[in-house]
Amino acid sequence: MAGLLLAGQGLARLPGPAIRRVPGIGWVTGDPVVARVVLKDHRSFTMVGEGGVGDLWAQILGEWVRDLFDGPGHHDLRTRARDLFTERSAAALVAETWGPVLSDVRARLSTGEPVDVAHTARVLVGRMMIELLGIPAPDDAGNRTGPGTGTNKDPAWPDDAGALAAFRTGERLARLALGTAASTTLSPAAIAEAKLITDELTAGVPRAFRTAPPDRLLGRARELGLDLEETTGLASLLMVAGTETSASAMMRTTALLIDTGEQHRLLAGLNDHDHQNDRTSAPTGRPPSDTDPWEPVVREGLRVTSPASVIGRGVSRDVEIGGARLRAGERIMLLVWSANAAAGPFRADREYVRETRQLWFGAGRHLCLGAALARAEISALLRVLWPAEGAVPLRVVRRRAARRVVVPGYEELVVARS
Ligand code: HEM
């Protein structure tokens, strides 16, 4: 897959057909404009047919997924879930769920202690999963029988070990998708294992759905009129869509800022931003800067890492696209990372790139539902690593890439003050 993505990046820069057929894979494109056309053409392409992620889910969760993920049920779900994560609610959720862990990271860095950002990202994302899915604390026997976090705030839950375990379980689920590049039909053994994992991770959903207050995700889903089946489906989706992807973007954007030296540009920008805002109190000062210096950094981190590196779709009817004729029943892989990365190297102050827009979150009716949350998560971690006051350059003390994962990331990424 990495080879295909790199080749796709090369092809995206060269003149020639925007879409090609690769033996054993099907159609591929690294062209951002063609990719977006495919994602927006819901009549000709489907995510629940062979080649789409919905096909995997239908085998794991049941046939009802096909309607909820792509049919009229999906439209209905998205219409009602539109306000599930707004910029404001996402920022509040992150502050509340991650506050203590982030304070600890800030304190450790400021005293010169090293911090493993890869571990931290997994713990943070695991905590978010527990919060969003109302995953209850395990009892002494390791079973999850207690009430979910939506109902009963146990001050000791979630803990870091529980958060890490939740993350690893989600990762195990995603790993079952490895090897589906040629076909999204899972083996019976993989289906059985995936069912066990989703049952475990969504065990707290029915209870939290009934009892969670409206300011919790599952309570909000209930208030929006979703039923339990829809909410469980949504919870499973959130779990897979929003765990490894977010953790990967967080750790890799950190590494990118350090490796490319762009942290120095960022630090200079942060200082300017502070000065500019200081001057506003003077009578002749410029208006306060309302541009957030982190916004382009987060966007650029998402562009260059593109954690959902490939989006697959099944072709549901014959269609001509990018100069090629695709037949119903074929499949197409959108090389999202290739399309995004072709725009150039990581720059902390890069302007919005028109061609790619926010292709890292997809496009069309399946555009990432958690985009605001993902941005809030990445930004929260980066702001702690390079705080507005007293930020200094960081260095990587030690790193190790994660092996056999669907989304590239680090097993270990230890950073410290330079
Ligand atoms: C950096 C982090 C993330 C990236 C790069 C990302 C990327 C994507 C992409 C590319 C899609 C479209 C898939 C397709 O069209 O086949 C998607 C869908 C989705 N994402 Fe995200 N995502 C991220 C984080 C999250 C988070 C934090 C959540 C929620 C907790 C989330 C929830 C979803 C859901 C529910 C969908 C399915 C939407 C639908 O089918 O209507 N994602 N994401």
CSV table of C-alpha atoms and ligand atoms in Angstrom, one decimal:
chain,number,residue,atom,x,y,z
A,1,MET,CA,0.0,0.0,0.0
A,2,ALA,CA,2.9,2.4,0.8
A,3,GLY,CA,4.4,1.6,-2.6
A,4,LEU,CA,1.1,2.4,-4.3
A,5,LEU,CA,0.7,5.7,-2.4
A,6,LEU,CA,4.3,6.8,-3.3
A,7,ALA,CA,3.7,5.8,-6.9
A,8,GLY,CA,0.4,7.7,-6.8
A,9,GLN,CA,2.2,10.8,-5.5
A,10,GLY,CA,4.6,10.6,-8.4
A,11,LEU,CA,1.8,10.2,-10.9
A,12,ALA,CA,-0.2,13.0,-9.4
A,13,ARG,CA,2.7,15.3,-10.4
A,14,LEU,CA,3.1,14.0,-13.9
A,15,PRO,CA,0.9,14.7,-16.9
A,16,GLY,CA,-1.1,11.6,-18.0
A,17,PRO,CA,-4.3,9.8,-17.2
A,18,ALA,CA,-5.7,10.9,-13.8
A,19,ILE,CA,-7.1,7.4,-13.2
A,20,ARG,CA,-5.4,4.0,-14.0
A,21,ARG,CA,-6.1,0.4,-13.5
A,22,VAL,CA,-3.7,-1.6,-11.3
A,23,PRO,CA,-3.7,-5.4,-11.6
A,24,GLY,CA,-5.1,-7.0,-8.4
A,25,ILE,CA,-6.3,-3.7,-7.0
A,26,GLY,CA,-8.7,-2.1,-9.5
A,27,TRP,CA,-8.9,1.5,-10.5
A,28,VAL,CA,-6.7,4.0,-8.6
A,29,THR,CA,-6.4,7.8,-8.7
A,30,GLY,CA,-4.1,10.2,-6.9
A,31,ASP,CA,-5.8,13.2,-8.5
A,32,PRO,CA,-7.6,15.3,-5.9
A,33,VAL,CA,-10.2,16.7,-8.3
A,34,VAL,CA,-11.1,13.2,-9.6
A,35,ALA,CA,-11.1,11.8,-6.1
A,36,ARG,CA,-13.6,14.5,-5.0
A,37,VAL,CA,-15.8,13.9,-8.1
A,38,VAL,CA,-15.9,10.2,-7.1
A,39,LEU,CA,-16.8,11.0,-3.5
A,40,LYS,CA,-19.6,13.3,-4.5
A,41,ASP,CA,-21.1,11.0,-7.1
A,42,HIS,CA,-23.3,8.9,-4.8
A,43,ARG,CA,-25.2,7.4,-7.7
A,44,SER,CA,-22.2,5.8,-9.4
A,45,PHE,CA,-20.1,4.9,-6.3
A,46,THR,CA,-20.9,3.3,-3.0
A,47,MET,CA,-19.1,2.7,0.2
A,48,VAL,CA,-21.1,-0.4,1.1
A,49,GLY,CA,-20.2,-2.4,-2.1
A,50,GLU,CA,-17.1,-4.4,-2.6
A,51,GLY,CA,-14.1,-2.1,-2.1
A,52,GLY,CA,-15.8,0.2,0.4
A,53,VAL,CA,-15.4,0.2,4.2
A,54,GLY,CA,-19.2,-0.2,4.6
A,55,ASP,CA,-18.8,-3.6,3.0
A,56,LEU,CA,-16.5,-4.6,5.9
A,57,TRP,CA,-18.9,-3.2,8.5
A,58,ALA,CA,-21.9,-5.0,7.0
A,59,GLN,CA,-20.2,-8.3,7.4
A,60,ILE,CA,-19.3,-7.5,11.1
A,61,LEU,CA,-22.4,-5.7,12.3
A,62,GLY,CA,-25.1,-7.0,10.0
A,63,GLU,CA,-26.9,-6.2,6.7
A,64,TRP,CA,-28.8,-3.2,8.3
A,65,VAL,CA,-25.5,-1.3,8.0
A,66,ARG,CA,-25.9,-1.0,4.2
A,67,ASP,CA,-28.9,1.3,4.7
A,68,LEU,CA,-27.4,3.2,7.6
A,69,PHE,CA,-24.1,3.7,5.9
A,70,ASP,CA,-25.1,4.6,2.4
A,71,GLY,CA,-28.8,4.3,1.8
A,72,PRO,CA,-31.7,6.7,2.8
A,73,GLY,CA,-31.0,5.7,6.4
A,74,HIS,CA,-27.6,7.4,6.1
A,75,HIS,CA,-29.0,10.6,4.8
A,76,ASP,CA,-31.4,10.6,7.7
A,77,LEU,CA,-28.7,9.9,10.2
A,78,ARG,CA,-26.4,12.5,8.8
A,79,THR,CA,-29.1,15.1,8.8
A,80,ARG,CA,-29.9,14.5,12.5
A,81,ALA,CA,-26.2,14.1,13.5
A,82,ARG,CA,-25.1,17.3,11.8
A,83,ASP,CA,-24.5,19.1,15.0
A,84,LEU,CA,-23.0,16.2,16.9
A,85,PHE,CA,-19.6,17.9,16.9
A,86,THR,CA,-19.4,21.6,16.4
A,87,GLU,CA,-16.1,23.6,16.8
A,88,ARG,CA,-17.3,24.8,20.1
A,89,SER,CA,-18.7,21.5,21.5
A,90,ALA,CA,-15.5,19.7,20.3
A,91,ALA,CA,-13.2,22.1,22.0
A,92,ALA,CA,-15.2,21.8,25.2
A,93,LEU,CA,-15.2,18.0,25.1
A,94,VAL,CA,-11.5,17.9,24.5
A,95,ALA,CA,-10.8,20.3,27.4
A,96,GLU,CA,-13.0,18.4,29.8
A,97,THR,CA,-11.9,14.9,28.8
A,98,TRP,CA,-8.2,15.5,28.4
A,99,GLY,CA,-7.6,18.4,30.8
A,100,PRO,CA,-5.7,16.5,33.5
A,101,VAL,CA,-3.5,14.4,31.1
A,102,LEU,CA,-2.6,17.5,29.2
A,103,SER,CA,-1.7,19.5,32.3
A,104,ASP,CA,0.6,16.6,33.3
A,105,VAL,CA,2.3,16.7,29.9
A,106,ARG,CA,2.8,20.5,30.2
A,107,ALA,CA,4.2,20.2,33.7
A,108,ARG,CA,6.6,17.4,32.8
A,109,LEU,CA,7.9,19.2,29.7
A,110,SER,CA,8.5,22.4,31.6
A,111,THR,CA,10.7,20.7,34.1
A,112,GLY,CA,12.8,19.2,31.4
A,113,GLU,CA,11.3,15.7,31.6
A,114,PRO,CA,10.9,13.7,28.3
A,115,VAL,CA,7.4,12.8,27.2
A,116,ASP,CA,6.4,10.0,24.9
A,117,VAL,CA,4.0,11.7,22.5
A,118,ALA,CA,3.0,8.4,20.9
A,119,HIS,CA,1.9,6.9,24.2
A,120,THR,CA,0.2,10.2,25.2
A,121,ALA,CA,-1.7,10.3,22.0
A,122,ARG,CA,-3.0,6.7,22.4
A,123,VAL,CA,-4.0,7.4,26.0
A,124,LEU,CA,-5.8,10.6,25.1
A,125,VAL,CA,-7.7,9.0,22.2
A,126,GLY,CA,-8.5,6.0,24.3
A,127,ARG,CA,-10.0,8.4,27.0
A,128,MET,CA,-12.0,10.1,24.3
A,129,MET,CA,-13.4,6.7,23.1
A,130,ILE,CA,-14.4,5.8,26.7
A,131,GLU,CA,-16.1,9.1,27.0
A,132,LEU,CA,-17.9,9.0,23.7
A,133,LEU,CA,-19.0,5.3,23.9
A,134,GLY,CA,-19.8,5.3,27.6
A,135,ILE,CA,-17.4,2.4,28.1
A,136,PRO,CA,-17.8,1.3,31.7
A,137,ALA,CA,-14.9,0.4,34.0
A,138,PRO,CA,-14.1,-3.3,34.0
A,139,ASP,CA,-15.0,-5.2,37.2
A,140,ASP,CA,-12.4,-7.3,39.1
A,141,ALA,CA,-12.9,-10.2,36.6
A,142,GLY,CA,-12.2,-7.8,33.7
A,143,ASN,CA,-15.9,-7.7,32.5
A,144,ARG,CA,-17.6,-4.5,31.6
A,145,THR,CA,-20.8,-4.7,33.6
A,146,GLY,CA,-21.0,-1.4,35.4
A,147,PRO,CA,-22.7,1.7,34.2
A,148,GLY,CA,-21.1,3.7,31.4
A,149,THR,CA,-19.4,7.1,32.0
A,150,GLY,CA,-22.6,8.7,30.8
A,151,THR,CA,-24.4,7.8,33.9
A,152,ASN,CA,-22.1,7.5,36.8
A,153,LYS,CA,-18.9,9.6,37.1
A,154,ASP,CA,-16.4,7.3,38.8
A,155,PRO,CA,-13.5,9.7,39.6
A,156,ALA,CA,-11.0,6.8,39.1
A,157,TRP,CA,-12.3,5.9,35.6
A,158,PRO,CA,-11.1,6.2,33.0
A,159,ASP,CA,-7.5,5.6,34.0
A,160,ASP,CA,-4.5,5.6,31.6
A,161,ALA,CA,-4.3,1.8,31.5
A,162,GLY,CA,-8.0,1.5,30.7
A,163,ALA,CA,-7.7,4.1,28.0
A,164,LEU,CA,-4.7,2.4,26.5
A,165,ALA,CA,-6.6,-1.0,26.5
A,166,ALA,CA,-9.6,0.7,24.7
A,167,PHE,CA,-7.2,2.1,22.1
A,168,ARG,CA,-5.5,-1.2,21.5
A,169,THR,CA,-8.8,-3.0,21.2
A,170,GLY,CA,-9.9,-0.5,18.5
A,171,GLU,CA,-6.5,-0.9,16.8
A,172,ARG,CA,-7.1,-4.7,16.8
A,173,LEU,CA,-10.4,-4.2,15.1
A,174,ALA,CA,-8.8,-1.9,12.4
A,175,ARG,CA,-6.0,-4.4,11.9
A,176,LEU,CA,-8.6,-7.0,10.6
A,177,ALA,CA,-8.9,-4.7,7.6
A,178,LEU,CA,-5.2,-5.3,6.7
A,179,GLY,CA,-5.1,-7.4,3.6
A,180,THR,CA,-8.4,-6.2,2.2
A,181,ALA,CA,-6.7,-4.1,-0.5
A,182,ALA,CA,-7.6,-6.6,-3.1
A,183,SER,CA,-11.0,-7.6,-1.7
A,184,THR,CA,-13.2,-6.4,1.2
A,185,THR,CA,-14.6,-9.8,1.8
A,186,LEU,CA,-13.5,-10.9,5.3
A,187,SER,CA,-12.7,-14.5,6.3
A,188,PRO,CA,-15.2,-16.1,8.8
A,189,ALA,CA,-12.5,-16.1,11.5
A,190,ALA,CA,-11.9,-12.3,11.0
A,191,ILE,CA,-15.7,-11.7,11.1
A,192,ALA,CA,-16.0,-13.7,14.4
A,193,GLU,CA,-13.1,-11.8,16.0
A,194,ALA,CA,-14.4,-8.4,14.8
A,195,LYS,CA,-17.8,-9.2,16.3
A,196,LEU,CA,-16.3,-10.0,19.6
A,197,ILE,CA,-14.4,-6.8,19.6
A,198,THR,CA,-17.3,-4.5,18.6
A,199,ASP,CA,-19.5,-6.3,21.2
A,200,GLU,CA,-16.9,-5.6,23.8
A,201,LEU,CA,-16.4,-1.9,22.9
A,202,THR,CA,-20.1,-1.1,22.5
A,203,ALA,CA,-21.3,-3.1,25.6
A,204,GLY,CA,-21.9,0.2,27.5
A,205,VAL,CA,-23.9,1.8,24.7
A,206,PRO,CA,-27.4,0.5,25.5
A,207,ARG,CA,-27.3,1.7,29.1
A,208,ALA,CA,-25.6,5.0,28.4
A,209,PHE,CA,-28.0,5.6,25.5
A,210,ARG,CA,-30.9,5.3,27.9
A,211,THR,CA,-29.4,7.3,30.8
A,212,ALA,CA,-26.7,9.6,29.6
A,213,PRO,CA,-27.4,13.3,30.0
A,214,PRO,CA,-27.9,15.3,26.8
A,215,ASP,CA,-24.5,16.9,27.0
A,216,ARG,CA,-22.8,13.5,26.5
A,217,LEU,CA,-22.6,12.1,23.0
A,218,LEU,CA,-24.9,9.1,23.5
A,219,GLY,CA,-27.4,11.3,25.3
A,220,ARG,CA,-27.2,13.8,22.4
A,221,ALA,CA,-27.8,10.9,19.9
A,222,ARG,CA,-30.9,10.0,21.9
A,223,GLU,CA,-32.1,13.6,21.9
A,224,LEU,CA,-31.5,13.9,18.2
A,225,GLY,CA,-34.0,11.0,17.7
A,226,LEU,CA,-31.5,8.2,16.8
A,227,ASP,CA,-32.6,4.8,17.9
A,228,LEU,CA,-30.4,2.3,19.7
A,229,GLU,CA,-29.4,0.4,16.6
A,230,GLU,CA,-28.4,3.6,14.8
A,231,THR,CA,-26.6,4.8,17.9
A,232,THR,CA,-24.7,1.5,18.3
A,233,GLY,CA,-23.8,1.7,14.6
A,234,LEU,CA,-22.6,5.3,14.9
A,235,ALA,CA,-20.6,4.4,18.0
A,236,SER,CA,-18.8,1.6,16.2
A,237,LEU,CA,-18.1,4.0,13.3
A,238,LEU,CA,-16.7,6.7,15.6
A,239,MET,CA,-14.5,4.1,17.3
A,240,VAL,CA,-12.8,2.9,14.1
A,241,ALA,CA,-12.9,6.2,12.2
A,242,GLY,CA,-11.7,8.4,15.1
A,243,THR,CA,-9.1,6.5,17.0
A,244,GLU,CA,-5.9,5.6,15.0
A,245,THR,CA,-6.5,8.4,12.6
A,246,SER,CA,-6.5,11.1,15.3
A,247,ALA,CA,-3.6,9.5,17.2
A,248,SER,CA,-1.6,9.3,14.0
A,249,ALA,CA,-2.2,12.9,13.1
A,250,MET,CA,-1.2,14.1,16.6
A,251,MET,CA,2.0,12.2,16.8
A,252,ARG,CA,3.1,12.7,13.2
A,253,THR,CA,2.4,16.4,13.2
A,254,THR,CA,4.5,16.7,16.3
A,255,ALA,CA,7.4,14.9,14.6
A,256,LEU,CA,6.9,16.9,11.4
A,257,LEU,CA,7.1,20.2,13.2
A,258,ILE,CA,10.4,19.1,14.8
A,259,ASP,CA,12.0,17.2,11.8
A,260,THR,CA,11.2,19.9,9.2
A,261,GLY,CA,12.4,22.8,11.5
A,262,GLU,CA,9.0,24.4,11.0
A,263,GLN,CA,8.6,24.7,14.8
A,264,HIS,CA,11.0,27.6,14.6
A,265,ARG,CA,8.7,29.4,12.1
A,266,LEU,CA,5.8,28.6,14.3
A,267,LEU,CA,7.5,29.9,17.5
A,268,ALA,CA,8.3,33.2,15.7
A,269,GLY,CA,4.7,33.3,14.6
A,270,LEU,CA,3.4,32.7,18.1
A,271,ASN,CA,5.6,35.6,19.4
A,272,ASP,CA,4.3,37.9,16.6
A,273,HIS,CA,0.8,36.9,17.4
A,274,ASP,CA,1.3,37.8,21.1
A,275,HIS,CA,2.9,41.2,20.3
A,276,GLN,CA,0.2,42.0,17.8
A,277,ASN,CA,-2.5,41.4,20.3
A,278,ASP,CA,-0.5,43.3,23.0
A,279,ARG,CA,-0.4,46.4,20.8
A,280,THR,CA,-4.2,46.5,20.6
A,281,SER,CA,-4.4,48.2,23.9
A,282,ALA,CA,-2.4,51.2,22.6
A,283,PRO,CA,-4.5,53.9,20.9
A,284,THR,CA,-2.7,53.5,17.6
A,285,GLY,CA,-2.5,49.8,17.7
A,286,ARG,CA,-3.7,47.5,14.9
A,287,PRO,CA,-7.0,45.5,15.5
A,288,PRO,CA,-6.5,42.3,17.4
A,289,SER,CA,-5.5,39.4,15.3
A,290,ASP,CA,-8.4,37.0,15.1
A,291,THR,CA,-6.3,34.5,13.1
A,292,ASP,CA,-5.4,31.4,15.1
A,293,PRO,CA,-1.7,30.6,14.4
A,294,TRP,CA,-2.4,26.9,15.0
A,295,GLU,CA,-5.1,26.7,12.4
A,296,PRO,CA,-2.7,26.4,9.4
A,297,VAL,CA,-0.4,24.1,11.3
A,298,VAL,CA,-3.3,21.6,12.1
A,299,ARG,CA,-4.5,21.8,8.6
A,300,GLU,CA,-1.0,21.2,7.2
A,301,GLY,CA,-0.4,18.3,9.7
A,302,LEU,CA,-3.6,16.7,8.4
A,303,ARG,CA,-2.6,17.3,4.8
A,304,VAL,CA,0.9,15.9,5.0
A,305,THR,CA,-0.1,12.9,7.3
A,306,SER,CA,-3.5,12.2,5.7
A,307,PRO,CA,-4.1,9.3,8.2
A,308,ALA,CA,-7.0,7.9,6.2
A,309,SER,CA,-4.5,7.4,3.3
A,310,VAL,CA,-6.9,5.5,1.0
A,311,ILE,CA,-10.6,5.7,0.5
A,312,GLY,CA,-12.2,2.8,-1.3
A,313,ARG,CA,-15.5,2.8,-3.3
A,314,GLY,CA,-17.4,0.2,-5.2
A,315,VAL,CA,-18.7,1.2,-8.7
A,316,SER,CA,-22.5,0.8,-8.6
A,317,ARG,CA,-23.2,1.7,-12.2
A,318,ASP,CA,-21.2,2.2,-15.4
A,319,VAL,CA,-19.7,5.6,-15.4
A,320,GLU,CA,-17.1,7.6,-17.3
A,321,ILE,CA,-14.6,9.5,-15.2
A,322,GLY,CA,-11.2,11.1,-15.6
A,323,GLY,CA,-11.2,9.8,-19.2
A,324,ALA,CA,-11.8,6.1,-18.1
A,325,ARG,CA,-14.9,4.0,-18.4
A,326,LEU,CA,-15.6,2.2,-15.1
A,327,ARG,CA,-18.1,-0.7,-15.0
A,328,ALA,CA,-20.6,-1.6,-12.3
A,329,GLY,CA,-19.1,-4.1,-9.9
A,330,GLU,CA,-15.5,-2.8,-10.2
A,331,ARG,CA,-13.8,-0.9,-7.5
A,332,ILE,CA,-11.7,2.3,-7.2
A,333,MET,CA,-9.1,3.4,-4.6
A,334,LEU,CA,-8.7,7.0,-4.0
A,335,LEU,CA,-5.1,7.6,-3.0
A,336,VAL,CA,-5.9,10.4,-0.6
A,337,TRP,CA,-2.4,10.7,0.9
A,338,SER,CA,-0.8,10.9,-2.6
A,339,ALA,CA,-3.2,13.6,-3.7
A,340,ASN,CA,-2.7,15.7,-0.6
A,341,ALA,CA,1.1,15.2,-0.3
A,342,ALA,CA,1.7,16.2,-3.9
A,343,ALA,CA,0.9,19.8,-3.0
A,344,GLY,CA,4.4,20.1,-1.4
A,345,PRO,CA,6.3,19.6,1.9
A,346,PHE,CA,5.0,20.5,5.3
A,347,ARG,CA,5.0,24.3,6.0
A,348,ALA,CA,3.6,25.7,9.2
A,349,ASP,CA,2.2,28.7,7.4
A,350,ARG,CA,1.0,27.2,4.1
A,351,GLU,CA,-2.1,28.8,2.7
A,352,TYR,CA,-5.2,26.7,2.1
A,353,VAL,CA,-4.7,24.5,-0.9
A,354,ARG,CA,-7.7,24.8,-3.3
A,355,GLU,CA,-7.3,21.6,-5.2
A,356,THR,CA,-7.1,19.3,-2.1
A,357,ARG,CA,-9.5,21.4,0.1
A,358,GLN,CA,-9.9,19.0,3.1
A,359,LEU,CA,-9.6,15.8,1.2
A,360,TRP,CA,-8.0,14.2,4.3
A,361,PHE,CA,-11.5,14.2,5.7
A,362,GLY,CA,-13.1,12.9,2.5
A,363,ALA,CA,-15.8,14.8,0.7
A,364,GLY,CA,-19.5,14.5,-0.2
A,365,ARG,CA,-22.1,12.8,2.0
A,366,HIS,CA,-19.5,10.8,4.0
A,367,LEU,CA,-17.3,13.8,4.8
A,368,CYS,CA,-15.8,13.0,8.2
A,369,LEU,CA,-18.4,13.5,10.9
A,370,GLY,CA,-15.7,14.0,13.6
A,371,ALA,CA,-13.6,16.6,11.6
A,372,ALA,CA,-14.2,19.4,14.2
A,373,LEU,CA,-13.3,17.0,17.0
A,374,ALA,CA,-10.1,15.8,15.2
A,375,ARG,CA,-9.0,19.3,14.7
A,376,ALA,CA,-9.7,20.2,18.3
A,377,GLU,CA,-7.7,17.2,19.5
A,378,ILE,CA,-4.6,17.8,17.4
A,379,SER,CA,-4.7,21.5,18.3
A,380,ALA,CA,-5.0,20.8,22.0
A,381,LEU,CA,-2.0,18.5,22.1
A,382,LEU,CA,0.2,20.9,20.0
A,383,ARG,CA,-0.7,23.9,22.2
A,384,VAL,CA,0.5,22.0,25.2
A,385,LEU,CA,3.8,21.0,23.5
A,386,TRP,CA,4.4,24.5,22.3
A,387,PRO,CA,2.5,26.7,24.8
A,388,ALA,CA,1.6,30.3,24.1
A,389,GLU,CA,3.8,31.4,26.9
A,390,GLY,CA,7.3,30.1,27.3
A,391,ALA,CA,7.4,27.8,24.3
A,392,VAL,CA,10.8,26.5,23.4
A,393,PRO,CA,12.0,24.3,20.5
A,394,LEU,CA,11.6,20.5,21.2
A,395,ARG,CA,13.8,17.7,20.1
A,396,VAL,CA,13.1,14.0,19.4
A,397,VAL,CA,15.0,12.0,22.0
A,398,ARG,CA,13.9,8.6,20.7
A,399,ARG,CA,11.5,7.2,18.1
A,400,ARG,CA,10.2,3.8,16.8
A,401,ALA,CA,7.7,3.3,14.0
A,402,ALA,CA,4.6,1.3,14.7
A,403,ARG,CA,4.5,-2.0,12.8
A,404,ARG,CA,1.6,-3.9,11.2
A,405,VAL,CA,-0.9,-1.0,11.7
A,406,VAL,CA,-3.4,0.2,9.2
A,407,VAL,CA,-2.6,3.9,9.9
A,408,PRO,CA,1.1,4.8,10.0
A,409,GLY,CA,2.2,6.1,13.4
A,410,TYR,CA,4.9,5.8,16.1
A,411,GLU,CA,5.1,3.1,18.7
A,412,GLU,CA,7.3,5.5,20.6
A,413,LEU,CA,8.1,9.2,20.0
A,414,VAL,CA,9.9,10.6,23.0
A,415,VAL,CA,10.4,14.4,22.9
A,416,ALA,CA,12.0,16.9,25.3
A,417,ARG,CA,13.0,20.5,25.4
A,418,SER,CA,16.1,21.2,23.3
B,1,HEM,C1,-7.3,13.0,11.9
B,1,HEM,C2,-8.4,12.3,12.2
B,1,HEM,C3,-9.4,11.8,11.2
B,1,HEM,C4,-9.3,11.6,9.9
B,1,HEM,C5,-8.1,11.9,9.0
B,1,HEM,C6,-10.6,11.2,9.4
B,1,HEM,C7,-10.9,10.9,8.1
B,1,HEM,C8,-12.1,10.5,7.6
B,1,HEM,C9,-12.5,10.2,6.3
B,1,HEM,C10,-11.5,10.3,5.1
B,1,HEM,C11,-13.7,9.8,6.2
B,1,HEM,C12,-14.5,9.5,5.0
B,1,HEM,C13,-14.5,8.0,4.7
B,1,HEM,C14,-15.1,7.6,3.4
B,1,HEM,O1,-15.7,8.4,2.7
B,1,HEM,O2,-15.1,6.4,3.1
B,1,HEM,C15,-14.2,9.8,7.6
B,1,HEM,C16,-15.5,9.5,7.9
B,1,HEM,C17,-15.9,9.5,9.2
B,1,HEM,N1,-15.3,9.9,10.4
B,1,HEM,FE1,-13.4,10.6,10.4
B,1,HEM,N2,-11.4,11.1,10.5
B,1,HEM,C18,-10.7,11.5,11.6
B,1,HEM,C19,-11.2,11.6,12.9
B,1,HEM,C20,-12.5,11.3,13.3
B,1,HEM,C21,-13.0,11.4,14.6
B,1,HEM,C22,-12.2,11.9,15.8
B,1,HEM,C23,-14.3,10.9,14.6
B,1,HEM,C24,-15.3,10.8,15.7
B,1,HEM,C25,-15.0,10.5,16.9
B,1,HEM,C26,-14.6,10.5,13.2
B,1,HEM,C27,-15.8,10.1,12.8
B,1,HEM,C28,-16.1,9.7,11.5
B,1,HEM,C29,-17.3,9.2,11.0
B,1,HEM,C30,-18.5,8.8,11.9
B,1,HEM,C31,-17.3,9.0,9.7
B,1,HEM,C32,-18.3,8.4,8.7
B,1,HEM,C33,-19.1,9.5,8.2
B,1,HEM,C34,-20.1,8.9,7.1
B,1,HEM,O3,-19.9,7.9,6.6
B,1,HEM,O4,-21.1,9.6,6.9
B,1,HEM,N3,-13.5,10.8,12.4
B,1,HEM,N4,-13.2,10.3,8.4
